[in-house]
Amino acid sequence: MMRIQKWNSKLKHYNVFRSSNSRYFSNSRSSDVFGPPPTSPQRRVVVTGLGMVSPLGTGVKASWEALIEGKCGVRALTADDLNMEGFENETLLGTLEQLPSQVVAAVPRGKNVGEFDEENWLHPKDKKYMARFISYALRASEEALRDAGWSPEDSEQKEKTGVAIGGGIGSISDILEAAKLISEQRVRRLSPFFIPRILINMAAGHVSIKYGFKGPNHAAATACATGAHSIGDAFRMIRSGDAEVMVAGGTESSTDALSIAGFCRARALSTKYNSSPQKASRPFDCNRDGFVIGEGAGIMVLEELEHAKQRRAKIYAEVRGYGMSGDAHHITQPQNDGHGAFLAMERALKQAGLFPDQVDYINAHATSTPLGDCVEAKAIKTLFTEHATSGNLALSSTKGATGHLLGAAGAVEAIFSVLALHHDIAPLTLNLEEPDPIFHDGFTPLKASRKMSIKSVLTNSFGFGGTNASLMFTSPL
């Protein structure tokens, strides 16, 4: 009976809207000329919940405290990290030995505080159709929704809540296992859940299904810019009226044999610090030689401002700007002048209505690659000019502590940026011993976490294919 009453109420509102906009609903087909579509004012969007799984620990609190204290989530690569279930031990060890990069930023697993205990909250049968990148997203989403205090029971509220969670690669280890079955002519042993396990959009799908969220269901796949694009797209969905609340972020678990081998062949990973893993990820340092592959998930709850105020939600920050660009240059290398990064940052600032000298802190994409870090620094210096060299602009890359989380990186770093704003602490760049020559005067990344007044932050994410995204956050009202 209640359901019928709700539908009648919706129909009544629709008829009122139809009658007040009769020119849009005319039955006449005499003219092919349509009037302009209905317009709605752009709405303000805030962050009300945070959730994270990272190499520094499971949970936002554990990861943030470890980051600020200068701890590192990078360790030596082991045979277990390769995820080669079903392969003979000789093949497994042979693969491990052949990999030039022997370091990894894996999520710590176990039953201790801050460790990822999958068995504690995920039903055993769920593991059959959930790859690890999906379970990371579920864990981080659960924390973010609890932090936001958002657990709608009303069907209308669920219809106004959406999910935008992307990933860079999906489950490559499942593909490797399936290829083994084919090569052994055992294709009939392939799991019926193979496809649902590898599809990138299934992280968003599982979160939506678990909580009954029927708003927009979206999954970006833009390599290492995925997390930032997912949050930015969710921001636009709320701003344009497609949803009131969005669960948004990125997730990744590609610490497997084939992914590591592929990045090694592309000469993207660090190989110089195999004997001292915690020194391997060193953004902006002269002795950097490649990134450290990592895994994890970062999830934010974004909310329309008035909606958050009405329910008296805790507000961490306002999402003020979202800039995107394309290098249109090379499949893996950025332009030497950093113009693509420059455009993304400039567009985020423009949308936010801020001038460069109003930015207090930048969380750089800087992955610890020789070319990428230098190019980003050049773009920052070009856009922020005197503000950068004055020493008033704090700059760091948190990848020194976490490694590079690929599709989850932008979301995890967006959370770190919001926490920097929330706590008035700019986190350090770990392993920065000898800054790149591009840095001089006051323009130098932070070597230690700095307590300072932070009212606005910018975070960058760039991906293969020349895709760039920048997010701008400011202090809450």
Coordinates of N, CA and C in Angstrom, one line a residue, residues 24-160:
Y24 N 7.2 21.7 -23.4 CA 8.1 20.6 -23.6 C 7.4 19.3 -23.9
F25 N 6.1 19.3 -23.5 CA 5.3 18.0 -23.6 C 4.2 18.1 -24.6
S26 N 4.2 19.0 -25.5 CA 3.2 19.2 -26.5 C 3.0 17.9 -27.3
N27 N 1.8 17.5 -27.6 CA 1.5 16.3 -28.4 C 1.7 16.6 -29.9
S28 N 1.8 17.9 -30.2 CA 1.9 18.4 -31.6 C 3.2 17.9 -32.2
R29 N 3.1 17.4 -33.4 CA 4.3 17.0 -34.2 C 4.5 17.9 -35.4
S30 N 3.8 19.1 -35.3 CA 3.9 20.0 -36.4 C 5.2 20.7 -36.6
S31 N 6.0 20.7 -35.5 CA 7.3 21.4 -35.6 C 8.4 20.5 -35.1
D32 N 9.5 20.6 -35.8 CA 10.7 19.8 -35.4 C 11.6 20.6 -34.5
V33 N 11.2 21.8 -34.2 CA 12.0 22.7 -33.4 C 11.6 22.6 -31.9
F34 N 12.6 22.2 -31.1 CA 12.4 22.1 -29.7 C 12.9 23.3 -28.9
G35 N 12.3 23.6 -27.8 CA 12.8 24.6 -26.9 C 14.0 24.1 -26.1
P36 N 14.6 25.0 -25.4 CA 15.8 24.5 -24.6 C 15.4 23.6 -23.5
P37 N 16.2 22.6 -23.2 CA 15.8 21.7 -22.1 C 15.8 22.4 -20.7
P38 N 15.1 21.8 -19.8 CA 15.0 22.4 -18.4 C 16.4 22.6 -17.9
T39 N 16.7 23.6 -17.2 CA 18.0 23.9 -16.6 C 17.9 23.8 -15.1
S40 N 19.0 23.5 -14.4 CA 19.0 23.4 -13.0 C 20.3 24.1 -12.5
P41 N 20.2 24.8 -11.4 CA 21.4 25.5 -10.9 C 22.5 24.5 -10.5
Q42 N 23.8 24.8 -10.7 CA 24.9 24.0 -10.3 C 25.0 24.0 -8.8
R43 N 25.0 22.8 -8.2 CA 25.0 22.7 -6.8 C 26.4 22.5 -6.2
R44 N 26.5 22.8 -4.9 CA 27.8 22.6 -4.2 C 28.0 21.2 -3.7
V45 N 29.2 20.7 -3.7 CA 29.4 19.3 -3.3 C 30.5 19.3 -2.2
V46 N 30.2 18.4 -1.2 CA 31.2 18.3 -0.1 C 31.5 16.9 0.2
V47 N 32.6 16.7 0.9 CA 33.1 15.4 1.3 C 32.6 15.1 2.8
T48 N 31.9 14.0 2.9 CA 31.4 13.7 4.3 C 31.8 12.3 4.8
G49 N 32.5 11.5 4.0 CA 33.0 10.2 4.5 C 34.3 9.8 3.8
L50 N 35.1 9.1 4.5 CA 36.4 8.6 3.9 C 36.6 7.1 4.3
G51 N 37.2 6.4 3.3 CA 37.5 5.0 3.6 C 38.7 4.6 2.8
M52 N 39.6 3.7 3.4 CA 40.8 3.4 2.7 C 41.4 2.1 3.1
V53 N 42.0 1.4 2.1 CA 42.9 0.3 2.3 C 44.2 0.6 1.5
S54 N 45.3 0.6 2.2 CA 46.5 1.0 1.6 C 47.7 0.1 2.1
P55 N 48.9 0.2 1.4 CA 50.0 -0.5 1.9 C 50.5 0.0 3.3
L56 N 50.0 1.2 3.8 CA 50.3 1.7 5.1 C 49.4 1.1 6.2
G57 N 48.3 0.4 5.7 CA 47.4 -0.1 6.7 C 45.9 -0.1 6.2
T58 N 45.1 -0.8 6.8 CA 43.7 -0.9 6.5 C 42.9 0.1 7.4
G59 N 42.2 1.1 6.8 CA 41.6 2.1 7.5 C 42.2 3.5 7.3
V60 N 41.4 4.5 7.3 CA 42.0 5.9 7.1 C 42.9 6.3 8.2
K61 N 42.5 6.0 9.5 CA 43.3 6.4 10.6 C 44.7 5.8 10.6
A62 N 44.7 4.5 10.4 CA 46.0 3.8 10.4 C 46.9 4.3 9.3
S63 N 46.4 4.5 8.1 CA 47.2 4.9 6.9 C 47.7 6.3 7.1
W64 N 46.8 7.2 7.6 CA 47.2 8.6 7.8 C 48.3 8.8 8.8
E65 N 48.1 8.1 10.0 CA 49.1 8.2 11.0 C 50.5 7.7 10.6
A66 N 50.4 6.5 9.9 CA 51.7 6.0 9.4 C 52.4 6.9 8.4
L67 N 51.6 7.6 7.5 CA 52.1 8.5 6.5 C 52.8 9.7 7.2
I68 N 52.1 10.3 8.2 CA 52.6 11.5 8.8 C 53.9 11.1 9.7
E69 N 53.9 9.9 10.2 CA 55.1 9.5 11.0 C 56.3 9.1 10.2
G70 N 56.1 9.1 8.8 CA 57.2 8.8 8.0 C 57.4 7.3 7.8
K71 N 56.4 6.5 8.0 CA 56.5 5.0 7.8 C 56.4 4.7 6.3
C72 N 56.9 3.5 5.9 CA 56.8 3.1 4.5 C 56.1 1.8 4.3
G73 N 55.3 1.7 3.3 CA 54.6 0.5 3.0 C 55.2 -0.4 2.0
V74 N 56.4 -0.1 1.6 CA 57.1 -0.9 0.6 C 58.0 -2.0 1.2
R75 N 58.0 -3.2 0.7 CA 58.8 -4.3 1.2 C 59.3 -5.2 0.0
A76 N 60.1 -6.2 0.4 CA 60.6 -7.1 -0.7 C 59.5 -8.0 -1.2
L77 N 59.5 -8.2 -2.5 CA 58.6 -9.1 -3.2 C 58.8 -10.5 -2.8
T78 N 57.7 -11.2 -2.6 CA 57.8 -12.6 -2.3 C 57.0 -13.5 -3.3
A79 N 57.2 -14.8 -3.3 CA 56.5 -15.7 -4.2 C 54.9 -15.6 -4.0
D80 N 54.5 -15.4 -2.8 CA 53.0 -15.3 -2.5 C 52.4 -14.0 -3.2
D81 N 53.2 -13.0 -3.4 CA 52.7 -11.8 -4.0 C 52.4 -12.0 -5.5
L82 N 52.9 -13.0 -6.1 CA 52.7 -13.2 -7.5 C 51.3 -13.8 -7.9
N83 N 50.6 -14.3 -6.9 CA 49.3 -14.8 -7.1 C 49.2 -15.8 -8.3
M84 N 50.1 -16.8 -8.2 CA 50.1 -17.8 -9.3 C 49.6 -19.1 -8.7
E85 N 48.4 -19.1 -8.3 CA 47.7 -20.3 -7.8 C 47.6 -21.4 -8.9
G86 N 47.9 -22.6 -8.6 CA 47.8 -23.7 -9.5 C 49.1 -24.0 -10.3
F87 N 50.0 -23.1 -10.2 CA 51.3 -23.3 -10.9 C 52.3 -24.1 -10.1
E88 N 53.1 -24.9 -10.7 CA 54.1 -25.6 -10.0 C 55.1 -24.7 -9.3
N89 N 55.6 -25.2 -8.2 CA 56.5 -24.4 -7.4 C 57.8 -23.9 -8.1
E90 N 58.2 -24.8 -9.0 CA 59.4 -24.5 -9.8 C 59.1 -23.3 -10.8
T91 N 57.9 -23.3 -11.4 CA 57.6 -22.2 -12.2 C 57.4 -20.9 -11.5
L92 N 56.8 -21.0 -10.3 CA 56.6 -19.9 -9.4 C 57.9 -19.2 -9.0
L93 N 58.9 -20.0 -8.5 CA 60.1 -19.5 -8.1 C 61.0 -19.0 -9.3
G94 N 60.8 -19.7 -10.4 CA 61.6 -19.2 -11.6 C 61.1 -17.9 -12.1
T95 N 59.8 -17.7 -12.0 CA 59.2 -16.4 -12.4 C 59.7 -15.3 -11.5
L96 N 59.6 -15.6 -10.2 CA 60.1 -14.6 -9.2 C 61.5 -14.2 -9.4
E97 N 62.4 -15.1 -9.7 CA 63.8 -14.9 -10.0 C 64.0 -14.0 -11.2
Q98 N 63.2 -14.2 -12.2 CA 63.4 -13.5 -13.5 C 62.9 -12.0 -13.4
L99 N 62.1 -11.6 -12.4 CA 61.6 -10.3 -12.4 C 62.7 -9.3 -12.0
P100 N 63.0 -8.3 -12.8 CA 64.0 -7.3 -12.4 C 63.7 -6.5 -11.2
S101 N 62.4 -6.2 -11.0 CA 62.0 -5.4 -9.8 C 61.5 -6.4 -8.7
Q102 N 62.1 -6.3 -7.6 CA 61.9 -7.2 -6.5 C 61.3 -6.5 -5.3
V103 N 60.6 -5.4 -5.5 CA 59.9 -4.6 -4.4 C 58.4 -4.5 -4.7
V104 N 57.7 -4.3 -3.7 CA 56.2 -4.2 -3.8 C 55.6 -3.4 -2.7
A105 N 54.5 -2.7 -2.9 CA 53.8 -2.0 -1.9 C 52.5 -2.7 -1.7
A106 N 52.5 -3.8 -1.0 CA 51.3 -4.6 -0.8 C 50.5 -4.2 0.5
V107 N 49.3 -4.5 0.4 CA 48.4 -4.2 1.6 C 48.8 -5.3 2.7
P108 N 49.1 -4.8 3.9 CA 49.5 -5.8 5.0 C 48.2 -6.6 5.3
R109 N 48.4 -7.9 5.3 CA 47.2 -8.8 5.6 C 47.4 -9.6 6.9
G110 N 46.4 -9.8 7.6 CA 46.4 -10.5 8.9 C 45.3 -10.1 9.8
K111 N 45.4 -10.5 11.0 CA 44.3 -10.3 12.0 C 44.6 -9.2 13.0
N112 N 45.8 -8.5 12.8 CA 46.2 -7.5 13.7 C 45.5 -6.2 13.3
V113 N 45.6 -5.2 14.3 CA 45.0 -3.9 14.0 C 45.7 -3.2 12.8
G114 N 44.9 -2.7 11.9 CA 45.5 -2.1 10.7 C 45.8 -3.0 9.5
E115 N 45.6 -4.3 9.7 CA 45.8 -5.3 8.7 C 44.5 -5.7 8.0
F116 N 44.6 -6.1 6.8 CA 43.4 -6.5 6.0 C 43.0 -7.9 6.3
D117 N 42.0 -8.1 7.0 CA 41.5 -9.5 7.4 C 40.2 -9.8 6.6
E118 N 40.4 -10.3 5.4 CA 39.3 -10.6 4.5 C 38.3 -11.5 5.1
E119 N 38.7 -12.5 5.8 CA 37.8 -13.5 6.3 C 37.0 -13.0 7.4
N120 N 37.4 -11.9 8.0 CA 36.6 -11.3 9.2 C 35.3 -10.7 8.8
W121 N 35.2 -10.3 7.6 CA 33.9 -9.6 7.2 C 33.4 -10.0 5.8
L122 N 34.1 -10.8 5.1 CA 33.6 -11.3 3.8 C 33.3 -12.8 3.8
H123 N 32.0 -13.1 3.5 CA 31.6 -14.5 3.5 C 32.4 -15.4 2.6
P124 N 32.8 -16.6 3.0 CA 33.7 -17.4 2.2 C 33.1 -17.7 0.8
K125 N 31.8 -17.8 0.6 CA 31.2 -18.0 -0.7 C 31.4 -16.8 -1.6
D126 N 31.5 -15.6 -1.0 CA 31.7 -14.4 -1.8 C 33.0 -14.4 -2.6
K127 N 34.0 -15.1 -2.0 CA 35.4 -15.1 -2.7 C 35.4 -15.8 -4.0
K128 N 34.3 -16.6 -4.3 CA 34.3 -17.3 -5.6 C 34.1 -16.3 -6.7
Y129 N 33.3 -15.2 -6.5 CA 33.1 -14.3 -7.6 C 33.6 -12.9 -7.3
M130 N 34.4 -12.7 -6.3 CA 35.0 -11.4 -6.0 C 36.5 -11.5 -6.0
A131 N 37.1 -10.8 -7.0 CA 38.6 -10.7 -7.0 C 39.0 -9.7 -5.9
R132 N 40.3 -9.6 -5.6 CA 40.7 -8.9 -4.4 C 40.5 -7.4 -4.6
F133 N 40.6 -6.8 -5.8 CA 40.3 -5.4 -6.0 C 38.9 -5.1 -5.7
I134 N 38.0 -6.0 -5.8 CA 36.6 -5.8 -5.4 C 36.4 -5.8 -3.9
S135 N 37.1 -6.7 -3.2 CA 37.0 -6.8 -1.8 C 37.6 -5.5 -1.1
Y136 N 38.7 -5.0 -1.7 CA 39.3 -3.8 -1.2 C 38.2 -2.6 -1.3
A137 N 37.6 -2.6 -2.4 CA 36.6 -1.5 -2.6 C 35.4 -1.6 -1.6
L138 N 35.0 -2.9 -1.4 CA 33.9 -3.1 -0.4 C 34.3 -2.7 1.0
R139 N 35.5 -3.0 1.3 CA 36.0 -2.7 2.7 C 36.1 -1.1 2.9
A140 N 36.7 -0.5 1.9 CA 36.9 1.0 1.9 C 35.5 1.7 1.9
S141 N 34.6 1.2 1.1 CA 33.2 1.8 1.0 C 32.5 1.6 2.3
E142 N 32.6 0.5 2.9 CA 32.0 0.3 4.2 C 32.5 1.3 5.3
E143 N 33.8 1.6 5.3 CA 34.3 2.5 6.2 C 33.9 3.9 5.9
A144 N 33.9 4.3 4.6 CA 33.5 5.6 4.2 C 32.0 5.9 4.5
L145 N 31.1 4.9 4.3 CA 29.7 5.1 4.6 C 29.4 5.2 6.1
R146 N 30.2 4.4 6.8 CA 30.1 4.5 8.3 C 30.6 5.8 8.8
D147 N 31.7 6.3 8.2 CA 32.2 7.6 8.6 C 31.2 8.7 8.3
A148 N 30.6 8.6 7.2 CA 29.6 9.6 6.7 C 28.3 9.5 7.5
G149 N 28.0 8.4 8.1 CA 26.8 8.2 8.8 C 25.6 8.1 7.8
W150 N 25.9 7.5 6.6 CA 24.9 7.4 5.6 C 24.5 6.0 5.4
S151 N 23.3 5.6 5.8 CA 22.8 4.2 5.7 C 21.3 4.3 5.4
P152 N 21.0 4.8 4.2 CA 19.6 5.0 3.9 C 18.7 3.7 3.8
E153 N 17.6 3.8 4.4 CA 16.6 2.6 4.4 C 15.5 2.9 3.4
D154 N 15.2 4.2 3.3 CA 14.1 4.7 2.4 C 14.5 4.5 0.9
S155 N 13.6 3.9 0.1 CA 13.8 3.6 -1.3 C 14.2 4.9 -2.1
E156 N 13.5 6.0 -1.7 CA 13.8 7.2 -2.5 C 15.2 7.7 -2.2
Q157 N 15.7 7.6 -1.0 CA 17.1 8.0 -0.6 C 18.1 7.1 -1.4
K158 N 17.7 5.8 -1.5 CA 18.6 4.9 -2.2 C 18.7 5.2 -3.7
E159 N 17.6 5.7 -4.2 CA 17.6 6.0 -5.6 C 18.4 7.3 -5.9
K160 N 18.6 8.1 -4.9 CA 19.4 9.3 -5.0 C 20.8 9.1 -4.6

